[in-house]
PDB file of C-alpha atoms and ligand atoms in Angstrom:
ATOM      1  CA  MET A   1     -12.947 -10.887  14.894  1.00  0.00           C
ATOM      2  CA  MET A   2     -10.599  -8.184  13.704  1.00  0.00           C
ATOM      3  CA  LYS A   3     -12.079  -5.186  11.906  1.00  0.00           C
ATOM      4  CA  LEU A   4     -10.331  -3.316   9.094  1.00  0.00           C
ATOM      5  CA  PHE A   5     -11.298   0.269   8.296  1.00  0.00           C
ATOM      6  CA  GLY A   6     -10.361   0.851   4.646  1.00  0.00           C
ATOM      7  CA  TYR A   7     -11.273   2.121   1.239  1.00  0.00           C
ATOM      8  CA  PHE A   8     -11.096   0.066  -1.958  1.00  0.00           C
ATOM      9  CA  ARG A   9      -8.626   2.427  -3.648  1.00  0.00           C
ATOM     10  CA  SER A  10      -6.303   3.033  -0.702  1.00  0.00           C
ATOM     11  CA  SER A  11      -2.937   1.424  -1.313  1.00  0.00           C
ATOM     12  CA  ALA A  12      -2.191   1.350   2.333  1.00  0.00           C
ATOM     13  CA  ALA A  13      -5.404  -0.531   3.124  1.00  0.00           C
ATOM     14  CA  TYR A  14      -4.666  -2.829   0.127  1.00  0.00           C
ATOM     15  CA  ARG A  15      -1.381  -3.765   1.790  1.00  0.00           C
ATOM     16  CA  VAL A  16      -3.179  -4.870   4.950  1.00  0.00           C
ATOM     17  CA  ARG A  17      -5.831  -6.757   3.017  1.00  0.00           C
ATOM     18  CA  ILE A  18      -3.054  -8.757   1.256  1.00  0.00           C
ATOM     19  CA  ALA A  19      -1.376  -9.537   4.560  1.00  0.00           C
ATOM     20  CA  LEU A  20      -4.683 -10.678   6.178  1.00  0.00           C
ATOM     21  CA  ASN A  21      -5.384 -12.887   3.148  1.00  0.00           C
ATOM     22  CA  LEU A  22      -1.916 -14.406   3.134  1.00  0.00           C
ATOM     23  CA  LYS A  23      -2.390 -15.288   6.796  1.00  0.00           C
ATOM     24  CA  GLY A  24      -5.772 -16.708   6.076  1.00  0.00           C
ATOM     25  CA  LEU A  25      -7.395 -14.399   8.624  1.00  0.00           C
ATOM     26  CA  ASP A  26     -11.050 -13.492   8.281  1.00  0.00           C
ATOM     27  CA  TYR A  27     -11.991  -9.942   9.245  1.00  0.00           C
ATOM     28  CA  GLU A  28     -14.880  -7.533   9.393  1.00  0.00           C
ATOM     29  CA  ARG A  29     -14.789  -4.645   6.951  1.00  0.00           C
ATOM     30  CA  ALA A  30     -15.657  -0.994   7.542  1.00  0.00           C
ATOM     31  CA  TYR A  31     -15.600   1.481   4.742  1.00  0.00           C
ATOM     32  CA  VAL A  32     -14.244   5.017   4.985  1.00  0.00           C
ATOM     33  CA  HIS A  33     -15.003   6.848   1.777  1.00  0.00           C
ATOM     34  CA  LEU A  34     -12.025   9.197   1.233  1.00  0.00           C
ATOM     35  CA  THR A  35     -13.768  11.673  -1.067  1.00  0.00           C
ATOM     36  CA  ARG A  36     -17.531  11.546  -0.359  1.00  0.00           C
ATOM     37  CA  GLY A  37     -18.713  14.657   1.472  1.00  0.00           C
ATOM     38  CA  GLY A  38     -15.168  16.020   1.681  1.00  0.00           C
ATOM     39  CA  GLY A  39     -13.921  12.662   3.025  1.00  0.00           C
ATOM     40  CA  GLU A  40     -15.236  10.437   5.784  1.00  0.00           C
ATOM     41  CA  GLN A  41     -11.720  10.170   7.254  1.00  0.00           C
ATOM     42  CA  PHE A  42     -12.324  13.690   8.663  1.00  0.00           C
ATOM     43  CA  ALA A  43     -15.570  12.795  10.428  1.00  0.00           C
ATOM     44  CA  PRO A  44     -15.345  13.206  14.192  1.00  0.00           C
ATOM     45  CA  GLU A  45     -16.080   9.469  14.790  1.00  0.00           C
ATOM     46  CA  TYR A  46     -13.261   8.447  12.534  1.00  0.00           C
ATOM     47  CA  ARG A  47     -10.896  11.096  13.866  1.00  0.00           C
ATOM     48  CA  ALA A  48     -11.533   9.691  17.334  1.00  0.00           C
ATOM     49  CA  LEU A  49     -10.273   6.326  16.026  1.00  0.00           C
ATOM     50  CA  ASN A  50      -7.309   7.776  14.111  1.00  0.00           C
ATOM     51  CA  PRO A  51      -6.519  11.407  14.796  1.00  0.00           C
ATOM     52  CA  GLN A  52      -4.291  11.373  11.634  1.00  0.00           C
ATOM     53  CA  SER A  53      -7.419  10.895   9.478  1.00  0.00           C
ATOM     54  CA  LEU A  54      -5.849   8.169   7.379  1.00  0.00           C
ATOM     55  CA  VAL A  55      -6.863   4.603   6.482  1.00  0.00           C
ATOM     56  CA  PRO A  56      -6.235   1.853   7.310  1.00  0.00           C
ATOM     57  CA  VAL A  57      -7.107   1.196  10.918  1.00  0.00           C
ATOM     58  CA  LEU A  58      -7.184  -2.326  12.276  1.00  0.00           C
ATOM     59  CA  GLN A  59      -9.130  -3.045  15.413  1.00  0.00           C
ATOM     60  CA  ASP A  60      -8.195  -6.200  17.292  1.00  0.00           C
ATOM     61  CA  GLY A  61     -10.261  -6.547  20.423  1.00  0.00           C
ATOM     62  CA  GLU A  62      -9.671  -3.430  22.482  1.00  0.00           C
ATOM     63  CA  ALA A  63      -6.585  -2.463  20.429  1.00  0.00           C
ATOM     64  CA  THR A  64      -6.671   0.106  17.633  1.00  0.00           C
ATOM     65  CA  LEU A  65      -3.723  -0.130  15.270  1.00  0.00           C
ATOM     66  CA  THR A  66      -2.639   2.385  12.641  1.00  0.00           C
ATOM     67  CA  GLN A  67       0.092   2.580   9.985  1.00  0.00           C
ATOM     68  CA  SER A  68      -0.062  -0.270   7.497  1.00  0.00           C
ATOM     69  CA  LEU A  69       3.485  -1.496   7.986  1.00  0.00           C
ATOM     70  CA  ALA A  70       3.135  -1.577  11.794  1.00  0.00           C
ATOM     71  CA  ILE A  71      -0.193  -3.432  11.357  1.00  0.00           C
ATOM     72  CA  ILE A  72       1.373  -5.979   9.010  1.00  0.00           C
ATOM     73  CA  GLU A  73       4.343  -6.640  11.310  1.00  0.00           C
ATOM     74  CA  TYR A  74       1.864  -6.989  14.199  1.00  0.00           C
ATOM     75  CA  LEU A  75      -0.058  -9.629  12.163  1.00  0.00           C
ATOM     76  CA  ASP A  76       3.218 -11.361  11.300  1.00  0.00           C
ATOM     77  CA  GLU A  77       4.188 -11.497  14.980  1.00  0.00           C
ATOM     78  CA  MET A  78       0.756 -12.689  16.127  1.00  0.00           C
ATOM     79  CA  TYR A  79       0.226 -15.160  13.301  1.00  0.00           C
ATOM     80  CA  PRO A  80       3.700 -16.262  12.210  1.00  0.00           C
ATOM     81  CA  ARG A  81       2.622 -18.616   9.406  1.00  0.00           C
ATOM     82  CA  PRO A  82       3.331 -18.104   6.644  1.00  0.00           C
ATOM     83  CA  PRO A  83       6.095 -15.679   7.588  1.00  0.00           C
ATOM     84  CA  LEU A  84       6.214 -12.265   5.795  1.00  0.00           C
ATOM     85  CA  LEU A  85       9.736 -11.665   6.964  1.00  0.00           C
ATOM     86  CA  PRO A  86      12.494 -14.335   7.240  1.00  0.00           C
ATOM     87  CA  LEU A  87      14.468 -14.903  10.418  1.00  0.00           C
ATOM     88  CA  ASP A  88      17.854 -13.685   9.150  1.00  0.00           C
ATOM     89  CA  ALA A  89      18.544 -10.059  10.181  1.00  0.00           C
ATOM     90  CA  LEU A  90      20.141  -9.053   6.898  1.00  0.00           C
ATOM     91  CA  GLU A  91      17.361 -10.540   4.840  1.00  0.00           C
ATOM     92  CA  ARG A  92      14.769  -8.771   7.030  1.00  0.00           C
ATOM     93  CA  ALA A  93      16.646  -5.534   6.556  1.00  0.00           C
ATOM     94  CA  ARG A  94      16.638  -5.937   2.762  1.00  0.00           C
ATOM     95  CA  ILE A  95      12.920  -6.633   2.677  1.00  0.00           C
ATOM     96  CA  ARG A  96      12.079  -3.747   5.026  1.00  0.00           C
ATOM     97  CA  SER A  97      14.318  -1.446   3.004  1.00  0.00           C
ATOM     98  CA  LEU A  98      12.426  -2.367  -0.216  1.00  0.00           C
ATOM     99  CA  ALA A  99       9.079  -1.855   1.496  1.00  0.00           C
ATOM    100  CA  LEU A 100      10.105   1.474   3.002  1.00  0.00           C
ATOM    101  CA  ALA A 101      11.482   2.687  -0.333  1.00  0.00           C
ATOM    102  CA  ILE A 102       7.894   2.700  -1.456  1.00  0.00           C
ATOM    103  CA  ALA A 103       6.050   3.388   1.780  1.00  0.00           C
ATOM    104  CA  CYS A 104       8.242   6.367   2.809  1.00  0.00           C
ATOM    105  CA  GLU A 105       9.651   7.701  -0.443  1.00  0.00           C
ATOM    106  CA  ILE A 106       6.923   7.312  -3.011  1.00  0.00           C
ATOM    107  CA  HIS A 107       3.540   6.825  -1.439  1.00  0.00           C
ATOM    108  CA  PRO A 108       3.383   9.880   0.942  1.00  0.00           C
ATOM    109  CA  LEU A 109       4.245  12.339  -1.850  1.00  0.00           C
ATOM    110  CA  ASN A 110       1.365  11.149  -3.971  1.00  0.00           C
ATOM    111  CA  ASN A 111      -1.261  10.655  -1.320  1.00  0.00           C
ATOM    112  CA  LEU A 112      -4.727  12.092  -1.900  1.00  0.00           C
ATOM    113  CA  ARG A 113      -4.311  14.955   0.580  1.00  0.00           C
ATOM    114  CA  VAL A 114      -0.979  15.945  -0.913  1.00  0.00           C
ATOM    115  CA  LEU A 115      -2.340  16.053  -4.462  1.00  0.00           C
ATOM    116  CA  ARG A 116      -5.359  17.995  -3.196  1.00  0.00           C
ATOM    117  CA  TYR A 117      -3.181  20.538  -1.424  1.00  0.00           C
ATOM    118  CA  LEU A 118      -1.136  21.054  -4.592  1.00  0.00           C
ATOM    119  CA  GLN A 119      -4.316  21.491  -6.604  1.00  0.00           C
ATOM    120  CA  HIS A 120      -6.667  23.391  -4.314  1.00  0.00           C
ATOM    121  CA  THR A 121      -4.325  25.361  -2.024  1.00  0.00           C
ATOM    122  CA  LEU A 122      -1.247  25.944  -4.190  1.00  0.00           C
ATOM    123  CA  LYS A 123      -3.440  26.099  -7.310  1.00  0.00           C
ATOM    124  CA  VAL A 124      -1.166  24.085  -9.546  1.00  0.00           C
ATOM    125  CA  SER A 125      -2.698  23.023 -12.863  1.00  0.00           C
ATOM    126  CA  GLU A 126      -3.855  19.517 -13.636  1.00  0.00           C
ATOM    127  CA  GLU A 127      -0.721  19.036 -15.791  1.00  0.00           C
ATOM    128  CA  GLN A 128       1.557  20.144 -12.996  1.00  0.00           C
ATOM    129  CA  LYS A 129      -0.174  17.814 -10.562  1.00  0.00           C
ATOM    130  CA  THR A 130       0.274  14.937 -12.981  1.00  0.00           C
ATOM    131  CA  ALA A 131       3.940  15.897 -13.520  1.00  0.00           C
ATOM    132  CA  TRP A 132       4.501  15.838  -9.745  1.00  0.00           C
ATOM    133  CA  TYR A 133       2.896  12.409  -9.458  1.00  0.00           C
ATOM    134  CA  HIS A 134       4.866  10.950 -12.391  1.00  0.00           C
ATOM    135  CA  HIS A 135       8.120  12.453 -11.226  1.00  0.00           C
ATOM    136  CA  TRP A 136       8.026  10.948  -7.750  1.00  0.00           C
ATOM    137  CA  VAL A 137       6.664   7.570  -8.827  1.00  0.00           C
ATOM    138  CA  ASN A 138       9.238   7.218 -11.606  1.00  0.00           C
ATOM    139  CA  THR A 139      12.117   8.401  -9.370  1.00  0.00           C
ATOM    140  CA  GLY A 140      11.152   5.778  -6.814  1.00  0.00           C
ATOM    141  CA  LEU A 141      10.457   2.926  -9.201  1.00  0.00           C
ATOM    142  CA  GLU A 142      13.657   3.471 -11.177  1.00  0.00           C
ATOM    143  CA  GLY A 143      15.776   2.914  -8.074  1.00  0.00           C
ATOM    144  CA  LEU A 144      13.771  -0.129  -7.062  1.00  0.00           C
ATOM    145  CA  GLU A 145      13.963  -1.677 -10.509  1.00  0.00           C
ATOM    146  CA  THR A 146      17.768  -1.331 -10.499  1.00  0.00           C
ATOM    147  CA  ARG A 147      18.079  -2.747  -6.994  1.00  0.00           C
ATOM    148  CA  LEU A 148      15.839  -5.696  -7.664  1.00  0.00           C
ATOM    149  CA  ALA A 149      17.249  -6.507 -11.129  1.00  0.00           C
ATOM    150  CA  ARG A 150      20.864  -6.637  -9.989  1.00  0.00           C
ATOM    151  CA  ASP A 151      20.410  -8.530  -6.678  1.00  0.00           C
ATOM    152  CA  PRO A 152      20.571 -12.322  -6.753  1.00  0.00           C
ATOM    153  CA  ALA A 153      18.266 -12.430  -3.725  1.00  0.00           C
ATOM    154  CA  THR A 154      15.460 -11.366  -6.049  1.00  0.00           C
ATOM    155  CA  ALA A 155      13.684 -14.436  -7.387  1.00  0.00           C
ATOM    156  CA  LYS A 156      10.024 -15.164  -8.123  1.00  0.00           C
ATOM    157  CA  PHE A 157       9.198 -12.455  -5.632  1.00  0.00           C
ATOM    158  CA  CYS A 158      11.121  -9.470  -4.286  1.00  0.00           C
ATOM    159  CA  HIS A 159      12.941 -11.776  -1.910  1.00  0.00           C
ATOM    160  CA  GLY A 160      13.072 -15.444  -2.746  1.00  0.00           C
ATOM    161  CA  ASP A 161      10.195 -17.630  -3.825  1.00  0.00           C
ATOM    162  CA  THR A 162       7.587 -16.708  -1.254  1.00  0.00           C
ATOM    163  CA  PRO A 163       5.812 -13.381  -0.850  1.00  0.00           C
ATOM    164  CA  THR A 164       7.097 -10.983   1.815  1.00  0.00           C
ATOM    165  CA  LEU A 165       6.425  -7.521   3.163  1.00  0.00           C
ATOM    166  CA  ALA A 166       8.203  -6.069   0.094  1.00  0.00           C
ATOM    167  CA  ASP A 167       5.751  -7.618  -2.364  1.00  0.00           C
ATOM    168  CA  ILE A 168       2.817  -6.564  -0.203  1.00  0.00           C
ATOM    169  CA  VAL A 169       3.879  -2.914  -0.586  1.00  0.00           C
ATOM    170  CA  LEU A 170       5.022  -3.171  -4.246  1.00  0.00           C
ATOM    171  CA  VAL A 171       1.805  -4.514  -5.754  1.00  0.00           C
ATOM    172  CA  PRO A 172      -0.557  -1.734  -4.549  1.00  0.00           C
ATOM    173  CA  GLN A 173       1.911   0.957  -5.627  1.00  0.00           C
ATOM    174  CA  LEU A 174       2.136  -0.475  -9.167  1.00  0.00           C
ATOM    175  CA  GLY A 175      -1.658  -0.624  -9.357  1.00  0.00           C
ATOM    176  CA  ASN A 176      -1.846   2.992  -8.294  1.00  0.00           C
ATOM    177  CA  ALA A 177       0.844   3.978 -10.874  1.00  0.00           C
ATOM    178  CA  ARG A 178      -1.193   2.310 -13.598  1.00  0.00           C
ATOM    179  CA  ARG A 179      -4.288   4.194 -12.546  1.00  0.00           C
ATOM    180  CA  PHE A 180      -2.376   7.439 -13.106  1.00  0.00           C
ATOM    181  CA  ASN A 181      -1.132   6.225 -16.517  1.00  0.00           C
ATOM    182  CA  ILE A 182       2.492   5.635 -15.661  1.00  0.00           C
ATOM    183  CA  ASP A 183       4.234   3.610 -18.317  1.00  0.00           C
ATOM    184  CA  LEU A 184       5.538   0.510 -16.496  1.00  0.00           C
ATOM    185  CA  ALA A 185       7.504  -0.823 -19.489  1.00  0.00           C
ATOM    186  CA  PRO A 186      10.820   0.444 -18.015  1.00  0.00           C
ATOM    187  CA  TYR A 187      10.241  -1.716 -14.949  1.00  0.00           C
ATOM    188  CA  PRO A 188      10.301  -5.332 -16.221  1.00  0.00           C
ATOM    189  CA  THR A 189      11.484  -6.812 -12.942  1.00  0.00           C
ATOM    190  CA  LEU A 190       8.778  -5.036 -10.910  1.00  0.00           C
ATOM    191  CA  THR A 191       6.029  -6.062 -13.303  1.00  0.00           C
ATOM    192  CA  ARG A 192       7.301  -9.648 -13.442  1.00  0.00           C
ATOM    193  CA  ILE A 193       7.148  -9.875  -9.646  1.00  0.00           C
ATOM    194  CA  GLU A 194       3.716  -8.180  -9.708  1.00  0.00           C
ATOM    195  CA  ALA A 195       2.478 -10.930 -12.061  1.00  0.00           C
ATOM    196  CA  SER A 196       3.779 -13.658  -9.706  1.00  0.00           C
ATOM    197  CA  CYS A 197       1.927 -11.952  -6.867  1.00  0.00           C
ATOM    198  CA  LEU A 198      -1.350 -11.458  -8.681  1.00  0.00           C
ATOM    199  CA  ALA A 199      -1.340 -15.153  -9.624  1.00  0.00           C
ATOM    200  CA  LEU A 200      -2.051 -15.785  -5.937  1.00  0.00           C
ATOM    201  CA  ASP A 201      -5.581 -15.514  -4.527  1.00  0.00           C
ATOM    202  CA  ALA A 202      -4.351 -13.586  -1.478  1.00  0.00           C
ATOM    203  CA  PHE A 203      -3.260 -10.728  -3.736  1.00  0.00           C
ATOM    204  CA  LYS A 204      -6.018 -11.015  -6.279  1.00  0.00           C
ATOM    205  CA  ASN A 205      -8.759 -10.938  -3.735  1.00  0.00           C
ATOM    206  CA  ALA A 206      -7.247  -7.872  -2.074  1.00  0.00           C
ATOM    207  CA  MET A 207      -7.333  -5.810  -5.289  1.00  0.00           C
ATOM    208  CA  PRO A 208      -9.465  -2.648  -5.291  1.00  0.00           C
ATOM    209  CA  GLU A 209     -11.640  -4.156  -8.035  1.00  0.00           C
ATOM    210  CA  ALA A 210     -12.510  -7.099  -5.789  1.00  0.00           C
ATOM    211  CA  GLN A 211     -13.701  -4.993  -2.809  1.00  0.00           C
ATOM    212  CA  PRO A 212     -17.406  -4.648  -1.965  1.00  0.00           C
ATOM    213  CA  ASP A 213     -17.071  -0.839  -1.840  1.00  0.00           C
ATOM    214  CA  VAL A 214     -15.534  -0.546  -5.358  1.00  0.00           C
ATOM    215  CA  GLU A 215     -17.047   2.152  -7.577  1.00  0.00           C
TER     216      GLU A 215
HETATM  217  N1  LIG B 301       1.762   5.633   6.084  1.00  0.00           N
HETATM  218  C1  LIG B 301       0.358   5.373   6.175  1.00  0.00           C
HETATM  219  C2  LIG B 301      -0.343   5.972   4.993  1.00  0.00           C
HETATM  220  C3  LIG B 301      -1.826   5.909   5.145  1.00  0.00           C
HETATM  221  C4  LIG B 301      -2.414   6.742   3.989  1.00  0.00           C
HETATM  222  O1  LIG B 301      -1.801   7.591   3.417  1.00  0.00           O
HETATM  223  N2  LIG B 301      -3.694   6.446   3.694  1.00  0.00           N
HETATM  224  C5  LIG B 301      -4.360   7.183   2.588  1.00  0.00           C
HETATM  225  C6  LIG B 301      -4.957   6.214   1.607  1.00  0.00           C
HETATM  226  S1  LIG B 301      -3.752   5.252   0.848  1.00  0.00           S
HETATM  227  C7  LIG B 301      -5.413   8.059   3.207  1.00  0.00           C
HETATM  228  O2  LIG B 301      -6.117   7.678   4.156  1.00  0.00           O
HETATM  229  N3  LIG B 301      -5.616   9.264   2.623  1.00  0.00           N
HETATM  230  C8  LIG B 301      -6.581  10.158   3.063  1.00  0.00           C
HETATM  231  C9  LIG B 301      -6.278  11.578   2.660  1.00  0.00           C
HETATM  232  O3  LIG B 301      -5.315  11.771   1.917  1.00  0.00           O
HETATM  233  O4  LIG B 301      -7.036  12.440   3.062  1.00  0.00           O
HETATM  234  C10 LIG B 301       0.147   3.824   6.211  1.00  0.00           C
HETATM  235  O5  LIG B 301       0.992   3.115   5.676  1.00  0.00           O
HETATM  236  O6  LIG B 301      -0.863   3.388   6.807  1.00  0.00           O
END
């Protein structure tokens, strides 16, 4: 059985949980507490698994996979049903572009270690840290809202009427934004798609609140 190393609050682990659920794959869970004792991701045993000290890690037999989007595409290739990416090259590019607009442009700037560096090393105030978070999330979400709202390919989900990689990345980012008190009212298309996703068990059961390690 595959084993997922994650943390209830991690958006990147949340993405992989959604993909595993959509594929109907059962998996073993291992918990890496990202703050306890300075962070279990820095423990030598975990570093041996992922020298980048980030969750998630997926173990499949002898293989150790890192980077949530690579893991999800691996799952999609190994277990093609239901597909998380369509066959058409342009459609795939659109979906990957939406996913990467979050995974590369928003998420890394607001990751735990980045916020901690701002706070503890650069000594910015709590207000400045919050301003940083809000700035990068809003900048990213504004562009996404415009793209999704004006594109006829957007339907019940980011692309058509079945969930894809784009929805898998969107939903955890919106959950994270809410946790940091971002006003999501300016993003009606994003929140409408989020509601369609969270009506599905695969998404609902992957939420931080539904994880055994929730605090
Ligand atoms: N690009 C990576 C991001 C992984 C990542 O940033 N994980 C966060 C949790 S969402 C983490 O482990 N943070 C630990 C830290 O900041 O020290 C992926 O998609 O897997």
